[in-house]
XYZ file of C-alpha atoms in Angstrom:
402
model
C 125.948 154.817 100.993
C 129.814 155.063 101.008
C 129.840 157.772 101.863
C 127.250 157.461 104.346
C 129.722 154.145 106.491
C 133.269 156.042 105.818
C 131.084 159.174 108.123
C 129.598 157.113 110.305
C 129.951 156.401 114.104
C 132.675 154.735 115.530
C 130.950 153.426 118.110
C 128.610 151.610 115.118
C 132.239 150.542 112.916
C 133.382 148.459 116.730
C 130.216 147.554 116.697
C 130.241 145.896 113.275
C 133.654 145.228 113.676
C 132.479 143.026 117.057
C 130.156 140.992 114.603
C 132.565 140.386 112.452
C 135.244 138.932 114.790
C 132.737 136.966 116.279
C 131.360 135.534 112.589
C 127.993 136.665 112.549
C 125.979 136.742 109.884
C 125.756 140.275 110.004
C 129.338 140.507 110.337
C 130.050 139.020 107.370
C 128.269 141.026 105.504
C 131.130 143.566 106.240
C 135.745 144.466 105.538
C 136.906 146.964 106.872
C 138.707 149.232 104.794
C 140.697 152.058 105.889
C 140.571 155.659 105.451
C 142.824 157.127 102.916
C 142.622 158.450 99.886
C 139.616 158.064 97.642
C 140.230 160.064 95.004
C 144.160 159.157 94.995
C 144.674 158.097 90.779
C 146.904 155.214 92.926
C 143.558 152.923 93.442
C 145.674 150.790 96.454
C 145.669 154.159 98.484
C 140.695 154.107 97.580
C 139.841 152.548 101.407
C 142.825 149.009 101.191
C 140.143 146.473 102.927
C 142.247 145.704 105.967
C 140.592 142.853 107.575
C 137.669 140.621 106.306
C 135.803 137.033 107.481
C 136.815 133.586 107.123
C 134.878 130.768 108.378
C 137.286 128.122 107.438
C 139.455 126.885 110.621
C 142.819 128.417 111.119
C 145.281 124.804 110.573
C 146.986 125.974 114.209
C 144.229 127.758 115.656
C 141.000 126.154 114.691
C 138.754 127.997 114.149
C 139.301 130.860 117.880
C 139.645 133.608 115.117
C 136.526 134.839 112.695
C 138.049 137.600 110.929
C 141.980 137.999 109.603
C 144.240 140.419 107.831
C 144.175 141.085 104.160
C 148.261 139.984 102.354
C 148.079 143.706 101.765
C 147.866 144.873 105.643
C 149.805 141.544 107.458
C 152.680 142.596 105.207
C 153.699 145.438 106.792
C 153.765 145.028 110.359
C 155.053 141.608 110.075
C 157.880 142.701 108.302
C 158.663 145.854 110.457
C 157.412 143.277 113.289
C 159.492 140.539 112.587
C 163.190 143.644 112.150
C 163.424 143.598 109.374
C 165.013 146.775 108.142
C 165.131 146.377 104.813
C 162.253 144.016 101.977
C 162.486 142.515 98.868
C 159.651 142.966 96.727
C 159.594 142.224 91.969
C 159.206 146.026 90.813
C 155.113 144.283 90.175
C 154.213 145.627 93.537
C 155.784 149.217 93.275
C 152.112 150.816 93.398
C 151.775 148.944 96.291
C 154.824 151.108 98.037
C 152.929 154.210 98.943
C 149.794 152.138 100.306
C 153.237 150.104 102.305
C 154.188 152.885 104.203
C 151.036 154.344 104.963
C 149.587 150.782 106.046
C 152.980 150.671 108.814
C 152.663 154.132 109.707
C 149.014 153.634 110.923
C 149.603 150.404 113.290
C 153.207 152.066 114.504
C 150.574 155.056 116.190
C 149.064 152.277 117.958
C 151.697 150.496 118.493
C 154.941 151.584 119.446
C 158.036 150.329 119.392
C 157.590 148.818 115.220
C 160.494 149.988 113.384
C 160.837 151.881 109.464
C 160.623 148.967 107.039
C 162.349 150.229 103.592
C 161.577 148.206 99.655
C 164.380 148.010 97.441
C 162.350 147.012 93.972
C 163.779 144.599 91.709
C 162.683 143.324 88.064
C 161.533 139.938 87.849
C 163.310 137.312 86.221
C 161.733 135.125 82.974
C 162.941 133.392 81.061
C 162.628 131.932 77.584
C 160.103 128.659 76.458
C 158.412 128.495 80.104
C 156.966 129.898 82.812
C 157.502 130.954 86.531
C 154.094 131.515 87.935
C 153.985 129.747 90.586
C 150.187 128.766 89.340
C 151.176 128.312 86.150
C 153.738 125.167 86.658
C 151.255 124.029 89.371
C 149.381 123.507 86.571
C 152.709 120.676 84.553
C 152.598 119.271 87.181
C 149.169 118.135 88.136
C 147.967 117.576 84.253
C 150.587 114.872 83.450
C 152.634 117.313 81.255
C 156.467 116.743 83.816
C 157.028 114.619 86.593
C 157.130 116.791 89.286
C 158.887 119.150 90.509
C 161.596 118.693 90.289
C 161.346 116.880 86.731
C 164.501 118.460 84.492
C 162.349 120.278 82.338
C 160.599 123.092 85.413
C 162.823 125.997 86.272
C 162.398 125.156 89.434
C 166.172 125.453 91.599
C 165.383 121.128 92.152
C 164.735 120.958 88.733
C 167.939 122.608 87.022
C 170.283 121.045 89.572
C 168.458 117.102 89.038
C 168.346 118.785 85.428
C 172.557 119.451 86.189
C 173.205 122.711 87.046
C 176.193 123.336 89.359
C 175.470 125.762 92.748
C 178.202 127.990 91.944
C 178.071 127.906 88.758
C 173.579 129.303 89.366
C 175.073 132.045 92.444
C 176.971 133.177 89.549
C 174.670 134.281 87.669
C 172.502 135.663 90.124
C 175.080 137.163 91.348
C 175.459 138.808 87.536
C 171.487 139.526 86.598
C 172.023 142.287 90.172
C 169.200 143.752 91.418
C 168.479 145.350 88.191
C 164.779 147.147 87.907
C 164.769 146.077 84.069
C 162.544 143.522 83.422
C 165.195 141.314 81.639
C 164.401 137.880 78.928
C 166.058 135.328 80.113
C 168.102 133.118 77.548
C 168.604 129.469 78.189
C 172.054 129.669 76.917
C 173.376 131.834 79.471
C 172.755 130.425 82.713
C 173.830 126.176 81.046
C 177.244 128.373 78.805
C 177.726 129.687 82.688
C 177.837 126.428 84.503
C 180.281 124.653 81.813
C 183.115 125.826 83.192
C 181.733 124.309 85.798
C 181.736 121.524 84.782
C 184.135 120.913 81.163
C 187.347 121.582 83.409
C 186.880 118.108 85.514
C 183.977 116.021 84.638
C 185.120 112.659 83.638
C 185.025 111.898 79.997
C 182.612 108.138 79.222
C 181.886 107.123 76.274
C 178.200 106.321 74.597
C 176.754 104.615 71.383
C 173.667 103.806 70.762
C 171.982 100.416 70.458
C 169.682 100.107 67.380
C 171.486 99.636 64.794
C 175.201 100.077 66.907
C 177.265 98.524 63.944
C 180.288 95.566 65.153
C 183.759 97.121 63.541
C 185.254 93.200 62.823
C 189.797 94.398 63.871
C 192.499 92.692 62.014
C 195.767 92.488 63.741
C 194.783 93.110 67.480
C 196.636 91.706 70.581
C 193.131 91.644 73.268
C 194.289 93.465 76.666
C 192.613 96.327 79.478
C 194.721 99.120 78.980
C 194.631 102.079 81.013
C 193.444 105.628 80.138
C 192.964 108.824 81.711
C 189.427 110.244 82.426
C 190.404 113.537 80.558
C 192.647 113.694 78.833
C 193.466 117.847 79.688
C 193.552 117.077 83.087
C 195.137 113.719 84.725
C 193.648 114.793 88.226
C 190.267 113.748 87.471
C 192.057 110.247 86.908
C 192.307 107.074 84.516
C 189.175 104.379 83.111
C 189.416 100.389 82.053
C 189.422 100.918 78.352
C 188.604 97.221 76.739
C 190.414 95.645 73.083
C 189.645 93.223 71.008
C 188.645 92.058 68.101
C 185.387 94.001 67.308
C 185.039 96.966 68.156
C 180.931 98.584 68.149
C 180.489 102.023 66.353
C 177.139 104.173 65.884
C 175.447 103.374 62.874
C 175.965 107.178 61.627
C 180.285 107.101 62.328
C 179.414 103.970 60.263
C 177.130 104.998 57.085
C 180.081 107.806 57.213
C 182.935 105.750 56.798
C 184.658 104.985 53.068
C 186.760 100.773 51.699
C 189.912 102.036 51.293
C 189.529 104.696 54.880
C 191.821 105.527 57.627
C 190.147 106.651 60.416
C 190.993 106.441 63.920
C 190.071 105.372 67.143
C 190.009 107.627 69.673
C 192.399 107.088 73.136
C 193.568 104.229 70.525
C 195.099 104.384 67.100
C 193.657 103.861 63.548
C 192.719 101.377 60.940
C 191.972 101.012 57.244
C 188.439 100.390 56.163
C 188.760 97.200 54.177
C 185.078 96.661 52.882
C 181.959 98.553 54.516
C 178.910 96.235 54.012
C 176.135 98.219 53.152
C 172.591 97.364 53.325
C 169.353 99.134 51.660
C 166.721 99.224 54.131
C 164.104 100.863 51.566
C 162.987 104.084 53.398
C 166.211 105.370 54.415
C 168.503 104.332 51.549
C 171.670 102.296 52.645
C 171.963 100.738 55.909
C 176.005 99.654 57.479
C 175.557 96.293 59.072
C 179.579 95.415 60.098
C 182.805 96.530 59.249
C 186.417 94.942 58.104
C 188.345 96.603 59.357
C 192.876 96.199 60.358
C 194.429 98.333 63.352
C 197.518 100.846 62.200
C 198.836 102.251 64.609
C 201.760 102.832 63.250
C 199.076 106.056 61.520
C 199.412 109.611 62.191
C 195.664 110.400 64.119
C 196.509 114.594 62.087
C 195.789 112.995 59.247
C 192.220 111.504 59.936
C 189.538 112.990 58.789
C 187.411 110.967 61.226
C 187.904 110.809 65.073
C 185.774 107.890 66.508
C 183.887 106.658 70.013
C 183.791 102.893 70.091
C 183.347 100.600 72.905
C 184.969 96.888 72.241
C 181.749 94.575 72.207
C 182.077 92.365 75.216
C 179.064 92.099 78.114
C 181.239 94.839 80.438
C 179.627 97.800 78.905
C 176.934 98.799 80.368
C 173.069 99.338 79.574
C 172.565 103.280 79.335
C 169.174 105.408 78.734
C 170.485 109.025 78.065
C 167.445 111.546 78.563
C 167.387 114.325 75.724
C 164.476 117.736 77.500
C 163.235 120.213 75.550
C 161.755 123.182 76.820
C 158.273 124.023 78.001
C 157.292 125.492 76.049
C 157.174 126.128 71.729
C 156.799 130.259 72.443
C 159.775 132.175 72.896
C 158.507 135.398 74.971
C 153.623 134.958 76.037
C 151.811 138.266 75.197
C 149.434 139.328 78.219
C 145.572 138.102 76.409
C 147.788 134.700 75.184
C 147.113 131.453 77.241
C 150.736 129.556 78.135
C 148.432 126.156 77.444
C 147.684 127.023 73.663
C 151.792 127.081 73.073
C 152.717 123.252 75.541
C 155.193 121.262 74.195
C 154.030 117.934 73.998
C 157.499 115.854 72.610
C 160.062 117.563 75.237
C 161.482 114.907 76.396
C 163.711 112.063 73.680
C 164.707 108.498 74.811
C 167.707 106.521 73.760
C 168.655 103.197 74.591
C 172.894 103.120 74.511
C 175.495 100.850 75.593
C 178.550 102.384 77.540
C 181.523 101.633 78.478
C 181.891 99.122 81.776
C 183.769 102.300 84.856
C 179.773 103.627 84.088
C 178.967 101.142 85.858
C 180.494 102.554 89.316
C 179.271 105.929 88.873
C 176.985 107.473 91.528
C 173.272 109.624 91.013
C 174.517 113.384 90.598
C 178.066 111.998 89.016
C 178.682 114.709 85.908
C 180.482 113.038 83.110
C 180.875 113.894 79.568
C 180.033 111.361 77.130
C 182.750 112.318 74.035
C 181.000 113.600 70.992
C 177.889 114.105 72.913
C 177.961 116.480 75.541
C 177.405 116.582 78.473
C 175.144 113.855 82.161
C 174.486 113.482 85.116
C 173.983 110.689 86.366
C 169.787 110.629 87.505
C 169.563 106.951 88.210
C 173.018 105.192 89.243
C 173.877 101.092 87.826
C 171.455 98.115 90.405
C 171.774 94.899 88.849
C 170.760 94.597 84.833
C 168.677 98.402 84.797
C 170.274 101.157 83.039
C 171.947 103.657 84.389
C 169.608 106.570 83.369
C 171.796 110.127 82.002
C 170.178 113.880 80.595
C 171.176 115.510 78.645
C 173.698 118.523 80.599
C 172.683 122.140 77.674
C 175.831 123.579 77.036
C 174.591 126.826 75.951
C 174.965 126.284 72.674
C 171.567 127.049 71.558
C 170.524 123.503 71.174
């Protein structure tokens, strides 16, 4: 049957073509193919389909047309017609390049003035622990596993920028890829390590203390005051911030558990204190818990000699509530094999939220600002402070394999 249709008279073919254009019952049964080479080992050259019927109304033309070109037939024409000299295509289309050139040659025979197009192919970018196909990413959005295309876990430009990626860092990473034809599996650490180079020298330093089980340290010998300290010790251009000092400081429970009676420690950007008494209680499950600490300020102590240098906040109502959001990867497996369904390897535990307190300077942060919470890491402001609502901070990976 195929042989008969392939060699039938042109008038007969044109008659069926008219039926296709009219979208008749007979027309709908047919598609139009280009004679190339049915015995070619490259299947893309075996008389590819170039037109088929589609009765779905067109977004611009309504029901004016009933037959439409295939993607393969349209691309060479559109590229050439629009003046494209070099088309960049990812290497999985390599087998179709010959088809592209042959189709364009046919088109040039009947449409004088269509220029040549050269295809440059390069390898797709692939990242560990994720999928980059739009179809698969759409599934994550539709299933509600992520909040949308700009979710900080999404490997989209808007997703990684919301997560704290700086545009110059993204550009540097992409330029470093070049036009390689090797398919490589990229580690996320690499791109985030480049990002850190851009943010670390300029981002202001702030303090965050976890709200749950935070420990009050009662300090003897304190003159209550508010002082100005640098936002970035190594870069004075970043400016100054206020630091409140009072007779009670709050520290993280995890830090308090390291304290022992008689120990000398440093409260960062203030000075040394001597721990007089650590009040511990047992919470049953996890062993001991610190309920409070008594200490004495010892500013003449040498901070170079202390082992523990702790972040702290004054216990004041000027502290700002903050929500820290930490994200994991979308998938639990580094790389999916051809036959593996990505749905099987979805990470359903990829968001962790911590309630904390931040220093009073954080009240003026704006969405998009990048900061470092000392001893915690880098964060980008997702939602600025308004009223009593917390500042929402998203953790920015530092490229250390966290």
